[in-house]
Amino acid sequence: MNPFKNAMKQLDNAAGIMNLDSNTHEVLKYPQRVLEVAIPVSMDNGTTKVFTGYRSQYDDTLGPYKGGIRYHPGVTKDEVKALSFWMMIKCATVNIPMGGGKGGVIVNPKELSEGELERLSRGYVQKLWRNIGSDKDVPAPDVYTTPQIMGWMRDEYERIVGHSDPGVITGKAIKDGGSEGRSYATAQGGVYCTIEIAKKINLTPESTTVAIQGFGNAGSHMARILSGLGYKIVAVSDSRGGIVNMEGLDIDQVSEHKKNTRSVSDFSNAKNISNEEILELGVDILVPAALENVITKENAGQIKAKAIVELANGPTTPDADEILNANGVIVIPDVLANAGGVTVSYFEWDQNVKGEHWSEEVVIEKLEKIMVHAFQGVWTVKEKFNIDMRTAAFVSAIERVTSKGL
Ligand code: NAD
């Protein structure tokens, strides 16, 4: 399915519920600007290869465009447009003063040497520097882009414009102006959503069982923080498979096991399960934290969790959403559940433009306030219109963006 068409369906759905004025609705169907650039890169073998790059600037009503840059062979213009639309929704859902943007380059970065990767990253900025800046558009890492790549991009930008502008890019290493807490911010935001939904459905941490698909940056931090709060993490998985013990897993030991064997599989004191089985376990809370489109119309009917906290982007297909809603499974949508990451990216930008550096405690305290407030706001809209939380998040975000006039 074309991701942009999918995004537009979600827009139409929310517009219908909130009775959005048709002219405003029409304007929201288009990104304000989509830039396509050709990036010539001198390869190590002496040839020149030209890569295609994009930057989609969807809407900057609430603040500078914000969103990552993806390096992937499957990048398309429509994917970048859709992702920039969802960034607009995500920033507005948590009410941070940032708009929606996203970038991408069609490349398999694993096939490039470090030097080629650096020249590509600097080349991207050479083509787009007029359109980015801390007051215009603030990129960040995404799939296969790293703090190192952000460092090269910032350096290239500052070299061209001739002055320091650390807030031009976020996701930097702390020594280069990054924020404390960024490494686990996405998970921490998901934890606040879990705490809030658990309260709504009358679960105490000790009585709540959780399964987490994906044990990478987002999933492993989520497991660690939730288990520290007393939640019972009964199953986790990674690309090689999963493990389950309904009595609860010792997450520190699982992390150690993964460090030693590169997988959570074959952990003593647990049973191996597949990545399909983990989604269908009889748990209270399910956390997809790996790939998109894992909850589909084929398996949605078998999901037994009371709530799904979408730490991954796009883990649930629209067909599956309908089945889950009909079955009373509450989905905390990605635009809310994983917005802790972009929120701390906004904090990084805010610290950079103010010349400040906040302690980890300050960052996490501010994050909690924003996430809890956003959760409650979305819940209120859900109750008001009697709709699911994804649609409620879209309605509240579009309300915020359009209330200023487009
Ligand atoms: P990551 O690469 O660190 O981790 C991904 C995890 O998924 C790994 O444990 C990997 O083994 C596992 N995985 C891969 N293929 C799998 C499969 N077929 N089945 C089950 N597990 C599989 O990535 P991440 O940063 O943790 O991101 C995970 C998801 O969260 C993505 O959808 C990403 O877009 C989303 N997200 C992450 C952040 C962030 O700050 N890291 C922010 C917002 C959204």
Tab-separated table of C-alpha atoms and ligand atoms in Angstrom:
chain	number	residue	atom	x	y	z
A	1	MET	CA	0.000	0.000	0.000
A	2	ASN	CA	1.211	3.501	-0.867
A	3	PRO	CA	2.016	5.085	2.517
A	4	PHE	CA	0.936	8.557	1.408
A	5	LYS	CA	-2.489	7.272	0.318
A	6	ASN	CA	-2.731	5.573	3.690
A	7	ALA	CA	-1.873	8.848	5.474
A	8	MET	CA	-4.481	10.699	3.423
A	9	LYS	CA	-7.140	8.148	4.421
A	10	GLN	CA	-6.319	8.872	8.055
A	11	LEU	CA	-6.578	12.603	7.360
A	12	ASP	CA	-9.981	12.180	5.664
A	13	ASN	CA	-11.229	10.066	8.537
A	14	ALA	CA	-10.232	12.636	11.178
A	15	ALA	CA	-11.511	15.538	9.025
A	16	GLY	CA	-14.927	13.866	8.817
A	17	ILE	CA	-15.178	13.386	12.570
A	18	MET	CA	-14.141	16.929	13.438
A	19	ASN	CA	-16.148	18.455	10.597
A	20	LEU	CA	-13.063	20.165	9.212
A	21	ASP	CA	-13.702	23.019	6.818
A	22	SER	CA	-13.263	21.661	3.263
A	23	ASN	CA	-10.753	24.342	2.190
A	24	THR	CA	-8.531	23.666	5.179
A	25	HIS	CA	-8.853	19.938	4.519
A	26	GLU	CA	-7.733	20.502	0.918
A	27	VAL	CA	-4.636	22.465	2.003
A	28	LEU	CA	-3.643	19.684	4.402
A	29	LYS	CA	-3.529	17.148	1.568
A	30	TYR	CA	-0.297	18.650	0.246
A	31	PRO	CA	3.165	19.063	1.752
A	32	GLN	CA	4.175	22.720	1.625
A	33	ARG	CA	7.381	21.785	-0.200
A	34	VAL	CA	9.087	18.597	-1.388
A	35	LEU	CA	12.697	18.940	-2.456
A	36	GLU	CA	14.361	16.319	-4.638
A	37	VAL	CA	18.106	16.540	-5.091
A	38	ALA	CA	20.815	14.674	-6.971
A	39	ILE	CA	23.886	14.055	-4.817
A	40	PRO	CA	27.086	13.171	-6.692
A	41	VAL	CA	29.517	11.204	-4.510
A	42	SER	CA	33.142	10.377	-5.356
A	43	MET	CA	33.432	6.675	-4.666
A	44	ASP	CA	36.607	5.069	-3.342
A	45	ASN	CA	37.245	3.390	-6.711
A	46	GLY	CA	37.505	6.760	-8.467
A	47	THR	CA	34.051	6.739	-10.102
A	48	THR	CA	31.233	9.166	-9.326
A	49	LYS	CA	27.848	7.817	-8.295
A	50	VAL	CA	24.735	10.012	-8.090
A	51	PHE	CA	22.244	9.360	-5.277
A	52	THR	CA	18.696	10.752	-5.075
A	53	GLY	CA	17.738	12.561	-1.873
A	54	TYR	CA	14.478	14.077	-0.632
A	55	ARG	CA	13.306	16.478	2.019
A	56	SER	CA	9.570	16.846	2.502
A	57	GLN	CA	8.468	19.917	4.477
A	58	TYR	CA	4.850	19.179	5.255
A	59	ASP	CA	3.769	21.985	7.520
A	60	ASP	CA	5.496	24.575	9.706
A	61	THR	CA	2.481	26.211	11.326
A	62	LEU	CA	3.559	25.182	14.826
A	63	GLY	CA	7.322	25.666	14.373
A	64	PRO	CA	10.316	24.671	12.212
A	65	TYR	CA	9.859	21.437	10.242
A	66	LYS	CA	11.155	18.499	12.280
A	67	GLY	CA	11.929	14.938	11.261
A	68	GLY	CA	14.634	12.404	10.560
A	69	ILE	CA	16.641	11.572	7.471
A	70	ARG	CA	16.410	7.941	6.373
A	71	TYR	CA	19.122	6.138	4.388
A	72	HIS	CA	17.520	3.095	2.773
A	73	PRO	CA	17.340	1.515	-0.688
A	74	GLY	CA	13.523	1.443	-0.437
A	75	VAL	CA	13.085	5.206	0.151
A	76	THR	CA	10.456	6.773	-2.166
A	77	LYS	CA	9.102	10.282	-2.514
A	78	ASP	CA	5.663	9.134	-1.324
A	79	GLU	CA	7.158	7.430	1.728
A	80	VAL	CA	9.028	10.602	2.689
A	81	LYS	CA	5.864	12.683	2.170
A	82	ALA	CA	3.827	10.316	4.346
A	83	LEU	CA	6.455	10.279	7.085
A	84	SER	CA	6.572	14.103	7.093
A	85	PHE	CA	2.774	14.210	7.435
A	86	TRP	CA	2.965	11.814	10.410
A	87	MET	CA	5.702	13.991	11.968
A	88	MET	CA	3.330	16.965	11.747
A	89	ILE	CA	0.683	14.890	13.526
A	90	LYS	CA	3.171	13.573	16.122
A	91	CYS	CA	4.593	16.981	17.072
A	92	ALA	CA	1.098	18.456	17.287
A	93	THR	CA	-0.217	15.500	19.327
A	94	VAL	CA	2.329	16.172	22.067
A	95	ASN	CA	2.019	19.936	21.502
A	96	ILE	CA	5.649	20.844	20.907
A	97	PRO	CA	6.425	23.917	18.780
A	98	MET	CA	7.668	21.960	15.775
A	99	GLY	CA	6.198	21.220	12.359
A	100	GLY	CA	6.399	18.092	10.232
A	101	GLY	CA	9.331	17.191	7.990
A	102	LYS	CA	11.222	14.124	6.825
A	103	GLY	CA	14.155	13.340	4.578
A	104	GLY	CA	15.554	10.342	2.809
A	105	VAL	CA	18.262	9.149	0.469
A	106	ILE	CA	17.895	6.106	-1.802
A	107	VAL	CA	20.998	4.194	-0.731
A	108	ASN	CA	22.086	1.022	0.990
A	109	PRO	CA	24.508	2.544	3.525
A	110	LYS	CA	25.933	-0.904	4.338
A	111	GLU	CA	27.502	-0.919	0.858
A	112	LEU	CA	29.371	2.385	1.434
A	113	SER	CA	32.745	2.891	3.095
A	114	GLU	CA	32.893	5.381	5.956
A	115	GLY	CA	34.441	7.977	3.641
A	116	GLU	CA	31.724	7.511	1.021
A	117	LEU	CA	29.048	7.795	3.731
A	118	GLU	CA	30.601	11.040	4.971
A	119	ARG	CA	30.772	12.501	1.435
A	120	LEU	CA	27.127	11.495	0.820
A	121	SER	CA	25.997	13.113	4.101
A	122	ARG	CA	27.920	16.316	3.400
A	123	GLY	CA	26.580	16.242	-0.186
A	124	TYR	CA	22.995	16.075	1.117
A	125	VAL	CA	23.594	19.276	3.100
A	126	GLN	CA	25.375	20.981	0.176
A	127	LYS	CA	22.162	20.540	-1.818
A	128	LEU	CA	19.709	21.455	0.930
A	129	TRP	CA	21.440	23.984	3.199
A	130	ARG	CA	19.299	26.888	2.002
A	131	ASN	CA	16.191	25.079	3.183
A	132	ILE	CA	17.316	23.926	6.636
A	133	GLY	CA	18.471	25.741	9.795
A	134	SER	CA	17.468	25.917	13.450
A	135	ASP	CA	14.712	28.415	12.577
A	136	LYS	CA	13.543	26.614	9.384
A	137	ASP	CA	13.901	22.859	9.350
A	138	VAL	CA	15.666	20.656	11.880
A	139	PRO	CA	16.578	17.127	10.693
A	140	ALA	CA	17.496	14.200	12.954
A	141	PRO	CA	18.515	10.533	12.649
A	142	ASP	CA	16.139	7.872	11.329
A	143	VAL	CA	16.625	4.400	9.842
A	144	TYR	CA	20.383	3.820	9.247
A	145	THR	CA	21.464	7.357	10.122
A	146	THR	CA	23.518	7.940	13.257
A	147	PRO	CA	24.836	10.648	15.619
A	148	GLN	CA	28.059	10.537	13.563
A	149	ILE	CA	26.130	11.341	10.367
A	150	MET	CA	24.326	14.169	12.210
A	151	GLY	CA	27.746	15.484	13.284
A	152	TRP	CA	29.010	15.557	9.665
A	153	MET	CA	25.817	17.288	8.526
A	154	ARG	CA	25.988	19.942	11.220
A	155	ASP	CA	29.671	20.552	10.420
A	156	GLU	CA	28.954	20.892	6.691
A	157	TYR	CA	26.033	23.246	7.320
A	158	GLU	CA	28.071	25.501	9.618
A	159	ARG	CA	31.013	25.467	7.163
A	160	ILE	CA	28.740	26.698	4.353
A	161	VAL	CA	26.768	29.341	6.292
A	162	GLY	CA	29.870	30.503	8.139
A	163	HIS	CA	28.490	30.572	11.666
A	164	SER	CA	27.685	28.172	14.474
A	165	ASP	CA	24.127	26.769	14.528
A	166	PRO	CA	24.094	23.635	16.699
A	167	GLY	CA	20.275	23.562	16.647
A	168	VAL	CA	20.241	22.855	12.887
A	169	ILE	CA	20.219	19.126	13.598
A	170	THR	CA	19.286	16.984	16.601
A	171	GLY	CA	20.275	13.482	17.637
A	172	LYS	CA	23.879	14.629	18.062
A	173	ALA	CA	26.275	12.963	20.469
A	174	ILE	CA	26.253	14.676	23.898
A	175	LYS	CA	29.794	16.002	23.330
A	176	ASP	CA	28.518	17.691	20.131
A	177	GLY	CA	25.510	19.375	21.783
A	178	GLY	CA	23.139	16.407	22.161
A	179	SER	CA	20.657	16.130	25.028
A	180	GLU	CA	20.868	14.031	28.145
A	181	GLY	CA	18.202	11.308	28.162
A	182	ARG	CA	17.824	11.092	24.361
A	183	SER	CA	19.062	7.484	24.197
A	184	TYR	CA	16.041	6.165	26.100
A	185	ALA	CA	13.540	9.004	25.547
A	186	THR	CA	11.307	7.036	23.162
A	187	ALA	CA	10.997	4.187	25.649
A	188	GLN	CA	10.478	6.575	28.570
A	189	GLY	CA	7.626	8.270	26.693
A	190	GLY	CA	6.108	4.833	26.017
A	191	VAL	CA	6.429	4.043	29.719
A	192	TYR	CA	4.377	7.144	30.647
A	193	CYS	CA	1.695	6.016	28.167
A	194	THR	CA	1.738	2.524	29.700
A	195	ILE	CA	1.338	3.928	33.208
A	196	GLU	CA	-1.597	6.076	32.094
A	197	ILE	CA	-3.416	3.303	30.220
A	198	ALA	CA	-2.848	0.869	33.098
A	199	LYS	CA	-4.599	3.350	35.405
A	200	LYS	CA	-7.504	3.711	32.962
A	201	ILE	CA	-8.094	-0.044	32.849
A	202	ASN	CA	-7.472	-0.529	36.568
A	203	LEU	CA	-4.210	-2.444	36.457
A	204	THR	CA	-1.483	-2.079	39.069
A	205	PRO	CA	2.141	-2.513	37.924
A	206	GLU	CA	2.523	-5.785	39.829
A	207	SER	CA	-0.646	-7.216	38.269
A	208	THR	CA	0.259	-6.183	34.718
A	209	THR	CA	1.899	-8.585	32.271
A	210	VAL	CA	3.744	-7.135	29.282
A	211	ALA	CA	5.102	-8.636	26.039
A	212	ILE	CA	7.578	-6.632	23.948
A	213	GLN	CA	8.379	-7.449	20.308
A	214	GLY	CA	11.816	-6.006	19.466
A	215	PHE	CA	14.703	-5.707	21.912
A	216	GLY	CA	16.624	-2.867	20.256
A	217	ASN	CA	16.978	0.725	21.366
A	218	ALA	CA	13.281	1.334	21.991
A	219	GLY	CA	12.205	-2.139	23.192
A	220	SER	CA	15.091	-2.975	25.518
A	221	HIS	CA	14.917	0.371	27.351
A	222	MET	CA	11.139	-0.048	27.656
A	223	ALA	CA	11.626	-3.517	29.192
A	224	ARG	CA	14.268	-2.222	31.614
A	225	ILE	CA	12.275	0.810	32.798
A	226	LEU	CA	8.931	-1.010	33.114
A	227	SER	CA	10.464	-3.899	35.024
A	228	GLY	CA	12.144	-1.390	37.360
A	229	LEU	CA	8.658	-0.009	38.081
A	230	GLY	CA	7.373	-3.483	39.010
A	231	TYR	CA	5.622	-4.473	35.756
A	232	LYS	CA	5.965	-8.143	34.875
A	233	ILE	CA	7.743	-8.446	31.510
A	234	VAL	CA	6.816	-11.972	30.471
A	235	ALA	CA	8.045	-12.057	26.864
A	236	VAL	CA	10.547	-10.264	24.629
A	237	SER	CA	11.876	-10.950	21.142
A	238	ASP	CA	14.364	-9.832	18.512
A	239	SER	CA	14.929	-10.688	14.849
A	240	ARG	CA	16.028	-14.235	15.777
A	241	GLY	CA	12.915	-15.054	17.828
A	242	GLY	CA	11.422	-14.577	21.269
A	243	ILE	CA	11.233	-15.993	24.783
A	244	VAL	CA	8.398	-16.293	27.286
A	245	ASN	CA	8.024	-17.033	30.982
A	246	MET	CA	4.608	-16.098	32.354
A	247	GLU	CA	6.154	-15.727	35.844
A	248	GLY	CA	8.240	-12.833	34.540
A	249	LEU	CA	11.711	-12.429	33.004
A	250	ASP	CA	14.756	-10.946	34.725
A	251	ILE	CA	15.463	-8.170	32.207
A	252	ASP	CA	19.034	-7.494	33.363
A	253	GLN	CA	19.842	-11.168	32.844
A	254	VAL	CA	18.115	-11.193	29.444
A	255	SER	CA	20.182	-8.137	28.390
A	256	GLU	CA	23.354	-9.855	29.553
A	257	HIS	CA	22.363	-13.013	27.630
A	258	LYS	CA	21.707	-10.926	24.510
A	259	LYS	CA	25.085	-9.225	24.902
A	260	ASN	CA	26.820	-12.596	25.065
A	261	THR	CA	24.870	-14.466	22.380
A	262	ARG	CA	23.543	-11.553	20.235
A	263	SER	CA	19.968	-12.774	20.739
A	264	VAL	CA	17.377	-13.132	23.488
A	265	SER	CA	16.595	-16.676	22.231
A	266	ASP	CA	17.618	-19.750	24.248
A	267	PHE	CA	17.522	-17.856	27.547
A	268	SER	CA	17.540	-20.268	30.478
A	269	ASN	CA	14.326	-20.269	32.484
A	270	ALA	CA	12.146	-19.331	29.495
A	271	LYS	CA	10.563	-21.018	26.494
A	272	ASN	CA	11.488	-20.017	22.942
A	273	ILE	CA	8.599	-18.616	20.874
A	274	SER	CA	8.295	-17.078	17.428
A	275	ASN	CA	7.801	-13.425	16.587
A	276	GLU	CA	4.257	-14.254	15.504
A	277	GLU	CA	3.443	-16.064	18.760
A	278	ILE	CA	4.633	-13.192	20.953
A	279	LEU	CA	1.887	-10.977	19.525
A	280	GLU	CA	-0.850	-13.419	20.490
A	281	LEU	CA	0.131	-14.164	24.103
A	282	GLY	CA	-2.406	-13.766	26.906
A	283	VAL	CA	-0.855	-10.589	28.328
A	284	ASP	CA	-2.325	-7.287	29.513
A	285	ILE	CA	-0.087	-5.004	27.452
A	286	LEU	CA	1.545	-5.688	24.104
A	287	VAL	CA	4.376	-3.451	22.903
A	288	PRO	CA	5.381	-3.746	19.245
A	289	ALA	CA	8.859	-2.180	19.177
A	290	ALA	CA	10.385	-3.538	15.974
A	291	LEU	CA	8.892	-3.318	12.506
A	292	GLU	CA	5.906	-1.825	10.716
A	293	ASN	CA	2.843	-3.826	9.607
A	294	VAL	CA	3.214	-6.707	12.091
A	295	ILE	CA	-0.384	-6.523	13.344
A	296	THR	CA	-2.542	-7.267	10.324
A	297	LYS	CA	-6.051	-8.462	9.527
A	298	GLU	CA	-4.645	-12.023	9.668
A	299	ASN	CA	-3.593	-11.912	13.329
A	300	ALA	CA	-5.532	-8.970	14.863
A	301	GLY	CA	-8.408	-11.245	15.870
A	302	GLN	CA	-6.047	-13.448	17.895
A	303	ILE	CA	-4.597	-10.610	19.969
A	304	LYS	CA	-5.511	-11.063	23.609
A	305	ALA	CA	-3.841	-7.978	25.115
A	306	LYS	CA	-6.112	-5.338	26.650
A	307	ALA	CA	-3.928	-2.534	25.289
A	308	ILE	CA	-1.236	-2.097	22.641
A	309	VAL	CA	1.444	0.556	23.135
A	310	GLU	CA	2.914	1.266	19.676
A	311	LEU	CA	6.569	2.021	20.269
A	312	ALA	CA	7.382	1.106	16.659
A	313	ASN	CA	6.198	3.333	13.824
A	314	GLY	CA	3.231	1.916	11.911
A	315	PRO	CA	3.066	-1.578	13.469
A	316	THR	CA	-0.714	-1.865	12.924
A	317	THR	CA	-2.365	-1.885	9.488
A	318	PRO	CA	-5.657	0.031	9.025
A	319	ASP	CA	-7.577	-3.265	8.558
A	320	ALA	CA	-6.154	-4.589	11.816
A	321	ASP	CA	-7.108	-1.363	13.584
A	322	GLU	CA	-10.760	-1.979	12.733
A	323	ILE	CA	-10.643	-5.507	14.151
A	324	LEU	CA	-8.871	-4.388	17.332
A	325	ASN	CA	-11.351	-1.551	17.864
A	326	ALA	CA	-14.278	-3.918	17.370
A	327	ASN	CA	-12.730	-6.312	19.924
A	328	GLY	CA	-12.208	-3.534	22.485
A	329	VAL	CA	-8.397	-3.602	22.383
A	330	ILE	CA	-7.154	-0.094	23.160
A	331	VAL	CA	-4.335	1.001	20.834
A	332	ILE	CA	-2.086	3.816	22.051
A	333	PRO	CA	-0.991	5.009	18.591
A	334	ASP	CA	2.607	5.520	17.510
A	335	VAL	CA	2.101	9.284	17.094
A	336	LEU	CA	1.584	9.429	20.856
A	337	ALA	CA	3.305	6.313	22.260
A	338	ASN	CA	6.709	6.890	20.625
A	339	ALA	CA	6.656	10.704	20.657
A	340	GLY	CA	9.091	10.796	23.595
A	341	GLY	CA	11.907	10.622	21.035
A	342	VAL	CA	10.927	13.717	19.078
A	343	THR	CA	10.045	15.502	22.312
A	344	VAL	CA	13.593	15.140	23.622
A	345	SER	CA	14.880	16.096	20.149
A	346	TYR	CA	12.883	19.295	20.603
A	347	PHE	CA	14.515	19.711	24.043
A	348	GLU	CA	17.923	19.312	22.365
A	349	TRP	CA	17.052	22.042	19.843
A	350	ASP	CA	15.693	24.255	22.634
A	351	GLN	CA	18.884	23.844	24.688
A	352	ASN	CA	21.041	24.539	21.597
A	353	VAL	CA	19.233	27.752	20.629
A	354	LYS	CA	19.314	28.977	24.243
A	355	GLY	CA	22.929	27.905	24.796
A	356	GLU	CA	21.926	25.712	27.753
A	357	HIS	CA	22.586	22.133	28.853
A	358	TRP	CA	19.921	20.549	31.073
A	359	SER	CA	20.507	17.724	33.545
A	360	GLU	CA	18.980	14.303	32.886
A	361	GLU	CA	16.520	14.874	35.775
A	362	VAL	CA	15.254	18.115	34.209
A	363	VAL	CA	14.871	16.470	30.781
A	364	ILE	CA	12.905	13.512	32.152
A	365	GLU	CA	10.709	15.705	34.349
A	366	LYS	CA	9.785	17.893	31.361
A	367	LEU	CA	9.184	14.788	29.233
A	368	GLU	CA	6.809	13.316	31.800
A	369	LYS	CA	4.746	16.508	31.908
A	370	ILE	CA	4.410	16.641	28.129
A	371	MET	CA	3.607	12.940	27.672
A	372	VAL	CA	1.039	12.721	30.481
A	373	HIS	CA	-0.661	15.903	29.313
A	374	ALA	CA	-0.754	14.630	25.714
A	375	PHE	CA	-2.144	11.255	26.777
A	376	GLN	CA	-4.901	12.917	28.779
A	377	GLY	CA	-5.720	15.299	25.927
A	378	VAL	CA	-6.076	12.438	23.445
A	379	TRP	CA	-8.142	10.434	25.938
A	380	THR	CA	-10.540	13.373	26.369
A	381	VAL	CA	-11.036	13.635	22.577
A	382	LYS	CA	-11.549	9.859	22.368
A	383	GLU	CA	-14.292	10.052	24.995
A	384	LYS	CA	-15.882	13.160	23.483
A	385	PHE	CA	-16.330	11.657	20.001
A	386	ASN	CA	-16.461	8.002	21.100
A	387	ILE	CA	-13.583	7.097	18.768
A	388	ASP	CA	-10.352	5.100	18.987
A	389	MET	CA	-7.176	6.741	20.296
A	390	ARG	CA	-5.451	6.878	16.898
A	391	THR	CA	-8.284	8.869	15.379
A	392	ALA	CA	-8.469	10.966	18.555
A	393	ALA	CA	-4.761	11.808	18.272
A	394	PHE	CA	-5.244	12.857	14.640
A	395	VAL	CA	-8.275	14.981	15.546
A	396	SER	CA	-6.481	16.754	18.387
A	397	ALA	CA	-3.339	17.287	16.266
A	398	ILE	CA	-5.249	18.652	13.260
A	399	GLU	CA	-7.249	20.866	15.578
A	400	ARG	CA	-3.998	22.335	16.911
A	401	VAL	CA	-2.426	22.860	13.481
A	402	THR	CA	-5.511	24.388	11.902
A	403	SER	CA	-6.542	26.556	14.853
A	404	LYS	CA	-3.738	28.966	13.910
A	405	GLY	CA	-5.036	29.191	10.305
A	406	LEU	CA	-3.033	27.632	7.476
B	1	NAD	P1	16.648	-0.984	16.669
B	1	NAD	O1	17.247	-1.281	15.348
B	1	NAD	O2	17.501	-0.541	17.789
B	1	NAD	O3	15.844	-2.270	17.207
B	1	NAD	C1	14.974	-3.023	16.424
B	1	NAD	C2	14.709	-4.345	17.118
B	1	NAD	O4	13.781	-5.073	16.326
B	1	NAD	C3	15.930	-5.247	17.266
B	1	NAD	O5	15.879	-5.900	18.506
B	1	NAD	C4	15.756	-6.261	16.141
B	1	NAD	O6	16.388	-7.501	16.435
B	1	NAD	C5	14.260	-6.393	16.160
B	1	NAD	N1	13.734	-6.970	14.939
B	1	NAD	C6	14.178	-6.841	13.663
B	1	NAD	N2	13.447	-7.602	12.841
B	1	NAD	C7	12.525	-8.215	13.600
B	1	NAD	C8	11.480	-9.119	13.348
B	1	NAD	N3	11.254	-9.587	12.115
B	1	NAD	N4	10.696	-9.492	14.381
B	1	NAD	C9	10.940	-9.037	15.627
B	1	NAD	N5	11.917	-8.211	15.939
B	1	NAD	C10	12.699	-7.791	14.942
B	1	NAD	O7	15.488	0.072	16.366
B	1	NAD	P2	14.743	1.038	17.390
B	1	NAD	O8	15.392	2.361	17.360
B	1	NAD	O9	14.535	0.331	18.684
B	1	NAD	O10	13.344	1.210	16.635
B	1	NAD	C11	12.320	0.235	16.733
B	1	NAD	C12	11.012	0.853	16.269
B	1	NAD	O11	10.725	1.996	17.066
B	1	NAD	C13	11.012	1.353	14.809
B	1	NAD	O12	9.728	1.190	14.271
B	1	NAD	C14	11.305	2.814	14.957
B	1	NAD	O13	10.808	3.567	13.863
B	1	NAD	C15	10.536	3.117	16.231
B	1	NAD	N6	10.981	4.353	16.861
B	1	NAD	C16	12.210	4.440	17.435
B	1	NAD	C17	12.611	5.637	17.990
B	1	NAD	C18	13.941	5.761	18.673
B	1	NAD	O14	14.177	6.814	19.268
B	1	NAD	N7	14.803	4.753	18.667
B	1	NAD	C19	11.745	6.748	17.963
B	1	NAD	C20	10.476	6.624	17.396
B	1	NAD	C21	10.107	5.410	16.848
